[in-house]
Structures are given as structure tokens and as C-alpha cells.
CSV table of C-alpha atoms in Angstrom, one decimal:
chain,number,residue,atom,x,y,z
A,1,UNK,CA,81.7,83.3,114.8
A,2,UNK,CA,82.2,86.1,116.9
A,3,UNK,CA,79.0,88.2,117.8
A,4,UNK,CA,78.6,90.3,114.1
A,5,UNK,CA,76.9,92.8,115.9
A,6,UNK,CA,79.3,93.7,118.8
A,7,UNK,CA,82.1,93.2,116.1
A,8,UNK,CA,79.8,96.0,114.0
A,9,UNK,CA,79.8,98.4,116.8
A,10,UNK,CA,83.4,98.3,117.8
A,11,UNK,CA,84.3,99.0,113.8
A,12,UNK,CA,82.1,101.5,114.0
A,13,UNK,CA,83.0,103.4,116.8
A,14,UNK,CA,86.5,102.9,117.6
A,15,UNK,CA,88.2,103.9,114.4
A,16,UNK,CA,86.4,107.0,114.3
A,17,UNK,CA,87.4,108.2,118.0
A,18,UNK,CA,90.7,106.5,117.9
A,19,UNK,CA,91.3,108.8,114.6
A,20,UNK,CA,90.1,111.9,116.1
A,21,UNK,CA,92.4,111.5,118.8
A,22,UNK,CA,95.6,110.8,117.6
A,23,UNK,CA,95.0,113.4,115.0
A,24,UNK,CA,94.6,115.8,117.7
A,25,UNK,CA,97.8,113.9,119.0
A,26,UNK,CA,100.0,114.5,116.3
A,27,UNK,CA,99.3,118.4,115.6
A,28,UNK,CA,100.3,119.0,119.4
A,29,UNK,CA,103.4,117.5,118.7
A,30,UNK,CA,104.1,118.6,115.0
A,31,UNK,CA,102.5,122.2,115.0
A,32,UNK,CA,104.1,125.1,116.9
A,33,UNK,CA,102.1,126.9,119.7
A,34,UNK,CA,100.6,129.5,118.6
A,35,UNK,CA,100.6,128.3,114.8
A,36,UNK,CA,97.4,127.7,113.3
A,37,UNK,CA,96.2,124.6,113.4
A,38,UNK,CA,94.4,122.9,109.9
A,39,UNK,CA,90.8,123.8,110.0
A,40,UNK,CA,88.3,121.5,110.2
A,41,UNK,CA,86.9,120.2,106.6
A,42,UNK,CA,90.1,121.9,104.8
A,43,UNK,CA,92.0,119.8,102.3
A,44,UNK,CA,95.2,119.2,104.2
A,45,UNK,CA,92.8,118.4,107.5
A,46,UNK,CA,91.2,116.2,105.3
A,47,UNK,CA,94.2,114.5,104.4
A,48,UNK,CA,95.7,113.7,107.4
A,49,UNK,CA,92.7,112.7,108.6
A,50,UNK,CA,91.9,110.0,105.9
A,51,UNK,CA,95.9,109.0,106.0
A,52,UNK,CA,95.5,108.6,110.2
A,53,UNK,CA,92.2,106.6,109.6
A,54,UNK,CA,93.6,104.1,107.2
A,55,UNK,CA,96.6,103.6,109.3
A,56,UNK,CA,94.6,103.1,112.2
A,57,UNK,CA,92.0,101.0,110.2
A,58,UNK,CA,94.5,98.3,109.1
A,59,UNK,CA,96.5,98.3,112.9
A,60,UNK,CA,92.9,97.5,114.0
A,61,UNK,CA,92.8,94.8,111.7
A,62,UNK,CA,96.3,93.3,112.5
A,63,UNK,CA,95.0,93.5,116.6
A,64,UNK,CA,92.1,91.6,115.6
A,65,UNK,CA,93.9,89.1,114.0
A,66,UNK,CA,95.6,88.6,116.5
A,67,UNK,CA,93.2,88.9,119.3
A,68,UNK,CA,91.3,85.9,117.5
A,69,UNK,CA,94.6,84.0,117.4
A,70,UNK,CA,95.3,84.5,121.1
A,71,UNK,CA,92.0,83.6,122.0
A,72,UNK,CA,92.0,80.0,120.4
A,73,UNK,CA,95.6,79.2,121.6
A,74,UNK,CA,94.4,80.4,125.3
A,75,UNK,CA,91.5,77.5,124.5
A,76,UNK,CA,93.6,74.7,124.2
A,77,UNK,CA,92.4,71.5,123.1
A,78,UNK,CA,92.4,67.7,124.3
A,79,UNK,CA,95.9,67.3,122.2
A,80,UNK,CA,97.6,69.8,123.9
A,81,UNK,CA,96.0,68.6,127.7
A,82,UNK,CA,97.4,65.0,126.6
A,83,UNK,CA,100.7,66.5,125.3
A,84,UNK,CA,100.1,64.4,122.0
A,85,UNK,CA,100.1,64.9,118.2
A,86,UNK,CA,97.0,65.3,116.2
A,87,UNK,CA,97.7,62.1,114.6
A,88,UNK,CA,98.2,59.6,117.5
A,89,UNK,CA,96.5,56.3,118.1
A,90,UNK,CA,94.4,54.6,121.1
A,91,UNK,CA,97.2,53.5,122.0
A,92,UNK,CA,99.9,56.4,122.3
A,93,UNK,CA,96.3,57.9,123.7
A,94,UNK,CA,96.0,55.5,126.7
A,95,UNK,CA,100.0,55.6,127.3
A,96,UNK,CA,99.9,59.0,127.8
A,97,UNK,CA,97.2,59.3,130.4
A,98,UNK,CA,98.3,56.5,132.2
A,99,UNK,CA,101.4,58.6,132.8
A,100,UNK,CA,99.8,61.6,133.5
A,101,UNK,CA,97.3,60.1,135.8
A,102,UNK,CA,100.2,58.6,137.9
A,103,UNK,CA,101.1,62.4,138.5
A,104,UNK,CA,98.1,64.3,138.7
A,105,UNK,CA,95.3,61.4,140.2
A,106,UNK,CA,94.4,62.7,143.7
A,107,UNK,CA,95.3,60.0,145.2
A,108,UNK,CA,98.7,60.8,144.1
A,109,UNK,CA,99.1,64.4,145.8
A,110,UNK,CA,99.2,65.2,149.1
A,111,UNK,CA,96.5,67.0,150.8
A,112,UNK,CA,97.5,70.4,151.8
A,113,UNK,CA,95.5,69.9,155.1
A,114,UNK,CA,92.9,72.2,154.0
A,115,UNK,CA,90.8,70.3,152.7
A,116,UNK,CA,90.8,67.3,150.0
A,117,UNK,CA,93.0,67.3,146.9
A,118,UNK,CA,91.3,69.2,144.2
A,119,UNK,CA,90.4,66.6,141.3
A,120,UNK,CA,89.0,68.7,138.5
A,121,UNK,CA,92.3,68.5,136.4
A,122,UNK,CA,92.6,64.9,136.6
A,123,UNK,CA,88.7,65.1,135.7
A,124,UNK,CA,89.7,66.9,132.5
A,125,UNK,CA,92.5,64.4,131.3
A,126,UNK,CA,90.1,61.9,132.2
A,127,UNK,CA,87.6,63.6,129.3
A,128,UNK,CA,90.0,64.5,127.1
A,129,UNK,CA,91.0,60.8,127.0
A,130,UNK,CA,87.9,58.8,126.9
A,131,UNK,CA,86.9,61.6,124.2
A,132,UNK,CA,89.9,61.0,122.2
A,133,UNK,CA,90.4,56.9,122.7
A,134,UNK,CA,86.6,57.1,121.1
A,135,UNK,CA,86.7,57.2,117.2
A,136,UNK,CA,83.0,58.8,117.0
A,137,UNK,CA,84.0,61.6,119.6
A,138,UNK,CA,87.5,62.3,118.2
A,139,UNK,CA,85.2,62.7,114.6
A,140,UNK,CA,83.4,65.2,116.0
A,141,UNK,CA,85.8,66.7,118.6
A,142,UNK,CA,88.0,67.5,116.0
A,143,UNK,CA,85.2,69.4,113.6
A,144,UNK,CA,83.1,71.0,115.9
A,145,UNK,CA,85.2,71.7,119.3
A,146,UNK,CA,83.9,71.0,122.9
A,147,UNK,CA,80.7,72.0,122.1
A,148,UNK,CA,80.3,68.2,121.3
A,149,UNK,CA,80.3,67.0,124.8
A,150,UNK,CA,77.0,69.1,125.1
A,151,UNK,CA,75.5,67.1,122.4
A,152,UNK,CA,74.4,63.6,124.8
A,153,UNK,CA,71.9,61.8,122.0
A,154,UNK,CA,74.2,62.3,119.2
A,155,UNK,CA,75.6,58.6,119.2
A,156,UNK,CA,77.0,58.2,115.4
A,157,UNK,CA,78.9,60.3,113.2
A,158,UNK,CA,76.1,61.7,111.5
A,159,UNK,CA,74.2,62.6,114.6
A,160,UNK,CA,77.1,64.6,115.4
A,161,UNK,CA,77.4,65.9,111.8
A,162,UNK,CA,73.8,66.8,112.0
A,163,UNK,CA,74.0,68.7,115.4
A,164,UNK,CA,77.0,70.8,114.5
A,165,UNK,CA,75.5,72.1,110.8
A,166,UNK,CA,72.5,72.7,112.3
A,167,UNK,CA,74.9,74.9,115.3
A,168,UNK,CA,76.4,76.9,112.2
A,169,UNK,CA,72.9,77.9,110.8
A,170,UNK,CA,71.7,80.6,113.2
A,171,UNK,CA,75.8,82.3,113.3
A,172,UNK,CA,75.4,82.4,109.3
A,173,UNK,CA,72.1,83.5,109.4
A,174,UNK,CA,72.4,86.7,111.8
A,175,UNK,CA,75.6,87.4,109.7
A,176,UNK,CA,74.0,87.5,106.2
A,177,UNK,CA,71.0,89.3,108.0
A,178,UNK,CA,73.1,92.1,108.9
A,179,UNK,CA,75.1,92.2,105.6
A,180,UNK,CA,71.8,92.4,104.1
A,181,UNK,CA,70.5,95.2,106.2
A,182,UNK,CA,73.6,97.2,106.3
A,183,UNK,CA,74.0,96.4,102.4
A,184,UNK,CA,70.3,98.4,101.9
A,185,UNK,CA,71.2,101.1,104.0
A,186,UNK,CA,73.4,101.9,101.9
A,187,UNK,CA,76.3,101.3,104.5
A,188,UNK,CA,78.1,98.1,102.7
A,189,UNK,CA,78.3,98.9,99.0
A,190,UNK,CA,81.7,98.5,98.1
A,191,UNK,CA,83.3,95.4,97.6
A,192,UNK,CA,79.7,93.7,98.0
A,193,UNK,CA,79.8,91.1,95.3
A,194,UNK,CA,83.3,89.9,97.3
A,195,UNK,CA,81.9,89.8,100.4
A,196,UNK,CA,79.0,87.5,99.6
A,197,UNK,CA,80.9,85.5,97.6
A,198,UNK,CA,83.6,84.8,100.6
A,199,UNK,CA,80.2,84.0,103.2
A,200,UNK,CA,79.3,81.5,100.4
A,201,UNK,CA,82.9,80.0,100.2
A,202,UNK,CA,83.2,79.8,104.3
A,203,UNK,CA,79.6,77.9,104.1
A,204,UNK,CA,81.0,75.5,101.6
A,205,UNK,CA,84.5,75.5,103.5
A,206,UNK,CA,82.4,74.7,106.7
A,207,UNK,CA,80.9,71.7,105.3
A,208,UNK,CA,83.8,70.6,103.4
A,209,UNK,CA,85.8,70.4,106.5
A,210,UNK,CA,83.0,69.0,108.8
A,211,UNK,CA,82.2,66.3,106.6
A,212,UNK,CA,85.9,64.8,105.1
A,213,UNK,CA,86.9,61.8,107.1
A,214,UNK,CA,90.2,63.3,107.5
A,215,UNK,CA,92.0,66.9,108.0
A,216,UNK,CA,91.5,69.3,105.2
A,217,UNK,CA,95.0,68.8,103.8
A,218,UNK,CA,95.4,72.8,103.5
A,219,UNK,CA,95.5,73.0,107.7
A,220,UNK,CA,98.0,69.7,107.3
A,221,UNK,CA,100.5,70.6,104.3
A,222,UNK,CA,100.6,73.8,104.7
A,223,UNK,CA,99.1,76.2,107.5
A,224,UNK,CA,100.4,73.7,110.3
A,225,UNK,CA,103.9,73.3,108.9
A,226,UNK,CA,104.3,76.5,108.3
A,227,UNK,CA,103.3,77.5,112.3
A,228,UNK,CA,105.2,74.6,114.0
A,229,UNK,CA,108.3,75.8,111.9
A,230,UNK,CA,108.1,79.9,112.0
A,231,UNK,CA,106.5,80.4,115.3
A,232,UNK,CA,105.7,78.8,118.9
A,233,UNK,CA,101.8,78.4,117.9
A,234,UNK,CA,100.7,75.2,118.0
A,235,UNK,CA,99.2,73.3,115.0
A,236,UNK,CA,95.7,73.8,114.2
A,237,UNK,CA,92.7,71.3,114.3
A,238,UNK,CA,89.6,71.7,112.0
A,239,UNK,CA,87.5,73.2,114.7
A,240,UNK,CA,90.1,75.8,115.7
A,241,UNK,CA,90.8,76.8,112.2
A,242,UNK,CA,87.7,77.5,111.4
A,243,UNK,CA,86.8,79.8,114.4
A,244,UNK,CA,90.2,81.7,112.8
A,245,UNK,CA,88.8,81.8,108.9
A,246,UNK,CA,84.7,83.0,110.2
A,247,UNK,CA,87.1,86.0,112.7
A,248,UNK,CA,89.1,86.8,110.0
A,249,UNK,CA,86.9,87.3,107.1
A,250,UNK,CA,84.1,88.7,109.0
A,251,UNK,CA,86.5,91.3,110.3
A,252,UNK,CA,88.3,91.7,107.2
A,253,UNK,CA,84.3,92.8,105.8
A,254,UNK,CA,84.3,95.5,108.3
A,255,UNK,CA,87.6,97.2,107.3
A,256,UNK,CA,86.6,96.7,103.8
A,257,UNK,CA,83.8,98.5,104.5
A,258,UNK,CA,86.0,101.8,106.7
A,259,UNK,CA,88.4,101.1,103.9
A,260,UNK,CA,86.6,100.8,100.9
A,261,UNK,CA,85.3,104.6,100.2
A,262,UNK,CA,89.3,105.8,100.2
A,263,UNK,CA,90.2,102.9,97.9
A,264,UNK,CA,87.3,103.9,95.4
A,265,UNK,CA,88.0,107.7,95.9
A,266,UNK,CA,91.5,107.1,95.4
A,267,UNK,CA,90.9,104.7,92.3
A,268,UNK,CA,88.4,107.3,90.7
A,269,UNK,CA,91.1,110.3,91.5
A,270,UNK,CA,94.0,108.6,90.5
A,271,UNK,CA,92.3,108.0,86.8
A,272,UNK,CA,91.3,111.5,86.5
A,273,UNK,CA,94.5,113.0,87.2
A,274,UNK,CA,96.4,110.0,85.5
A,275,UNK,CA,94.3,109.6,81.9
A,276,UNK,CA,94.9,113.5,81.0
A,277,UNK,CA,98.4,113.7,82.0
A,278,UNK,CA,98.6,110.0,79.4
A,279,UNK,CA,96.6,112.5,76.3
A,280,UNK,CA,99.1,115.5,77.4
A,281,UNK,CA,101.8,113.7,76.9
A,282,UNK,CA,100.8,111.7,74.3
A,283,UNK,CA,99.7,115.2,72.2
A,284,UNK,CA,103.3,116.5,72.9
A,285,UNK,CA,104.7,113.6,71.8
A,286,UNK,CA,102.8,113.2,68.2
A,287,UNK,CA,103.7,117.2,67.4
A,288,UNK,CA,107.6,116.8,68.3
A,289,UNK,CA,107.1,113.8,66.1
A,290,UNK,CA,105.2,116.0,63.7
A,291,UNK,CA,107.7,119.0,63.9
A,292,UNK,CA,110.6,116.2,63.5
A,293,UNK,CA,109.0,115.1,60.1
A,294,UNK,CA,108.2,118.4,58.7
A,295,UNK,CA,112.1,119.4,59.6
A,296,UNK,CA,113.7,116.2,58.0
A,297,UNK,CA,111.3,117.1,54.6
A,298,UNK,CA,112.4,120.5,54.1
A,299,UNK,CA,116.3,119.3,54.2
A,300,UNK,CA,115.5,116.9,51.8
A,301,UNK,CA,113.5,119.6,49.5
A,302,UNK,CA,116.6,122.0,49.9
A,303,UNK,CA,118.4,121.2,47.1
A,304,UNK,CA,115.1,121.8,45.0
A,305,UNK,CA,114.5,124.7,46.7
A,306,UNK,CA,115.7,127.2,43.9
A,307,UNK,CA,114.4,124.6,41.0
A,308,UNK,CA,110.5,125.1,40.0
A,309,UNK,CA,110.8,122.0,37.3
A,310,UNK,CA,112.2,120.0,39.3
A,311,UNK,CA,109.9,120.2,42.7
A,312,UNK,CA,106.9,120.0,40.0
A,313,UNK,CA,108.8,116.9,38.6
A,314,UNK,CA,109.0,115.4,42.1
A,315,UNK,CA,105.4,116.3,42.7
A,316,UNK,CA,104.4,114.1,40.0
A,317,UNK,CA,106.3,111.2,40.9
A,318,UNK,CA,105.2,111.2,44.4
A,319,UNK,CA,101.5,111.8,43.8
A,320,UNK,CA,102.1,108.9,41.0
A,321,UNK,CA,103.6,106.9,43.8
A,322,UNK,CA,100.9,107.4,46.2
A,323,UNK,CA,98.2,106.4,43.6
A,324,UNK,CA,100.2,103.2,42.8
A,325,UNK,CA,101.1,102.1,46.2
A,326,UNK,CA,97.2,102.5,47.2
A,327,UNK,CA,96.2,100.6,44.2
A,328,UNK,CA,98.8,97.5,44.8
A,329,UNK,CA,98.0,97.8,48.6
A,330,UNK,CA,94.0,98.2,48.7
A,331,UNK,CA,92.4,95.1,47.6
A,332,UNK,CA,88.9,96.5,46.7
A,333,UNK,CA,90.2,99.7,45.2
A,334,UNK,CA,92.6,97.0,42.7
A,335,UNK,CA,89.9,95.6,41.9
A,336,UNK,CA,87.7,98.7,41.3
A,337,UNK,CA,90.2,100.0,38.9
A,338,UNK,CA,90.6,96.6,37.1
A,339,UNK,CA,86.9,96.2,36.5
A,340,UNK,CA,86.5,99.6,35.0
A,341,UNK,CA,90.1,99.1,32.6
A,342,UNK,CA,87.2,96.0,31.9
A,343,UNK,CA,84.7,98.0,31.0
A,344,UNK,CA,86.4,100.4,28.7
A,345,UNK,CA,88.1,97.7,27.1
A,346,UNK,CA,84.5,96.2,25.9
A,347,UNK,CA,83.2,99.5,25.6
């Protein structure tokens, strides 16, 4: 994992300045001279300032994507130094070197008369292929990088599964330490439940991938496929896609945590404005419907209109009707009124 607090600093600092100048930026080249410019603290300052910030915030995010991407595909790896597939066997292994060392051995090249043949390349094919013809190395080589070759009294697979959880603990543990600490100052609050809960699942993603006897099948179905066929980046091997998933998400927490107080003010103003607008309308609605109703009764009471017997007539019916339809309709009051017809019958 890249250093959390170096990472902390630059998200810190550089969104900040890198707003404050391209906001200064943009009003030389959108506002007039001699037109005021937005005062500090004002809404519309405000605004562009928050809009700028998020822009910037999320092309930060994109850079550091791709920064970490860069960075791992400028590493190479003992595939890519062989020119074979992740999948190869000891023998497609030795083949290969046996060609390459017929190219690059020094006693192949031809001194330049300076001095000897430089050797260190053939030195590296030489350790990438006794590390890959070796089932035990390629294990770990594959889950835990070149740091393995630094490991000499790790002999088995476990020693090597040992050695590399036990390289993992102090990255996690200066991590959560400083979500911890930035989480009581008060700096990390929103979002916190997700972020814990995504340190939680790398930990278990870690381990899951360090200690399968094959690839995790999401790097073989689908993210590798998916590179080899869209783009020029080369597939992925456990150790270099987990250096991606710890720069991703712990970078990913930082903007969430530049990002996160515009998302909840946004949230909290959008429901203000939106839920009173929803009873306005709602209100205007139910009194055209009310107006609508009281309209359509007096056309029906027009002919009546000049009729007293008749409107009393029509009265009765309807407050008959009423009484009728509530008794049929109304369980308990049905049988309220047939326990007292009971009662008065006995009486």
C-alpha cells in the first residue's frame, strides 16, 4: 500500500491550492477588466468554488488511478521478462530461456572494448526462470511479488504464506491507525461505516488471494479478459492486483472524505427544497380536485335548484344512503346496530 500518510498530505493540500488557482484562472478569462470580481465567502464565489473543487477532486482521482496503474506496468514481472503466459509449464518455462539466453548470455555479445559485457540482464532471466521453473517460488511469486526473493528461510509454501501475511500487518495497521485518528478528529465522518467495511473486505480479499492454490477467478474471467481485449495493459497477477485494489480504495477514502461534505450538503439541500415543492403541489392539486367536485355537484343540483321538496327529498335519500352504506361496509358498527335491534327485541 502506498505510504497513507504522504497519500493524506497530497489530498490535503493539493485540491485546496489547485482549486484556488484555477478559480483565480477562470475569472481572468470569464470576467471583464474592470468588472467586479465575486467576493470572497459570497454565494456565487461559493459556488464556483465548490463546483471547481469537485471537478478537480474527481480528475485527481482519475490521475491517481492511473498513476497506480502506470506504476505496476513500469514494474514488470518475471512473465513479461520471459515473454510467457501466466499459465505456462516448466517446460514452455525452460524453452523460453534457453532461447533467450542464446541471445542475451555474455558470452554471446560482443564486448564493446570498454570493458566486459555487462551481464545483469542475463542475471535477471536467469532469476526469473529458476524462480518460475520452482513450484514453491512461482506460489509465492505470484501472491506476494519480488519481495519473496528477500525471504531466504522461507522453504515451503506456508513459510512463504507466513512471511507475506505477516508483511501486510504493519501497511494495515498504520492505515486503520490513521482512519482512526482522522475519524476522532472529526476529519473522516462521512461515509465512515463504508470505509471500514471496504478495509475489512481488502483484509479478507488479501488473504483469500494469498492463500487459494490458484488465481482468484475474478483477475482470470474477467479483469484480465477484459484488459488484454480493450487495451495494451498486460494481464494482471495476484500480487499486482492487489497493489491496484489497496491504491485504489485507499485513495478512493480520501476523495470520499474532500467529496463527502458537498454530497451530504447537497443531499440535505436537495430534500429541503424538494419535500415542500412535493406538499405545494400536492395542496394545489387536492383544491383543483376539490373545486372540480364542488363544480360537478352544483350542475347536478341545478335542476333542484328552484325546488325546496325536492332538494329536502334528495337530502333524505342521501343521508339514508350514507347511514346504509356505513352500516353494510363497517363490520363492528353492523354489528353494533344488530346487537341493539337484539336488545329491543327482548326488551
Amino acid at each position: 500500500m502506498s505510504n497513507p500518510l504522504a497519500t493524506f498530505i497530497g489530498w490535503s493540500i493539493v485540491p485546496s491550492l489547485a482549486t484556488r488557482f484555477v478559480q483565480t484562472v477562470y475569472y481572468g478569462i470569464t470576467i471583464r477588466a474592470g468588472e467586479p470580481r465575486p467576493a470572497p465567502g459570497s454565494p456565487r464565489f461559493n459556488k464556483h468554488y465548490q463546483r471547481i473543487q469537485v471537478a478537480l477532486i474527481v480528475a485527481y482521482l482519475l490521475y491517481t488511478f492511473y498513476e497506480a496503474s502506470h506504476v505496476v506496468r513500469l514494474g514488470g514481472d518475471f512473465y513479461r521478462d520471459l515473454g510467457v503466459v501466466h499459465d505456462v509449464g516448466d517446460r514452455g518455462i525452460k524453452s523460453r530461456f534457453r532461447r533467450l539466453a542464446a541471445i542475451h548470455h555474455p558470452d554471446k555479445q560482443s564486448p564493446s572494448g570498454e570493458g566486459p559485457p555487462d551481464d545483469s540482464y542475463f542475471v535477471h532471466l536467469k532469476l526469473a526462470q529458476d524462480t518460475l521453473a520452482s513450484p514453491v517460488k512461482r506460489f509465492a511469486y505470484d501472491r506476494f511479488g519480488p519481495d519473496v526473493l528477500t525471504w531466504p528461510r522461507c522453504v515451503t509454501k506456508r513459510d512463504y504464506l507466513v512471511a507475506g501475511l505477516w508483511s501486510y500487518a504493519p501497511q494495515y495497521v498504520v492505515s486503520t491507525l490513521v482512519l482512526i485518528v482522522l475519524g476522532a478528529t472529526g476529519y473522516l465522518q462521512w461515509g465512515r461505516f463504508w470505509r471500514y467495511f471496504l478495509v475489512l473486505a481488502l483484509v479478507v480479499l488479501e488473504v483469500y488471494v494469498a492463500t487459494r492454490p490458484y488465481h482468484p477467478p475474478i483477475l482470470t474471467n474477467i479483469i484480465n479478459p477484459i484488459l488484454t481485449r480493450t487495451t495494451n495493459y498486460p494481464p494482471l497477477l495476484p500480487f499486482q492486483f492487489l497493489i491496484l485494489a489497496r491504491n485504489i480504495i485507499f485513495t478512493f477514502f480520501m476523495a470520499l472524505s474532500q467529496l463527502g461534505p458537498y454530497l451530504q450538503q447537497n443531499m440535505s439541500l436537495s430534500s429541503k427544497d424538494i419535500e415542500p415543492a412535493k406538499l405545494a403541489r400536492l395542496e394545489h392539486v387536492a383544491r383543483a380536485n376539490e373545486a372540480e367536485a364542488s363544480r360537478l355537484l352544483e350542475l347536478d343540483m341545478a335542476p333542484y335548484a328552484s325546488d325546496a321538496h325536492a332538494i329536502r327529498d334528495l337530502r333524505n335519500r342521501i343521508r339514508e344512503w350514507l347511514v346504509q352504506n356505513t352500516i353494510r361496509n363497517d363490520g363492528q358498527v353492523r354489528v353494533a346496530v344488530g346487537e341493539a335491534l337484539q336488545g329491543r327485541a327482548q326488551a
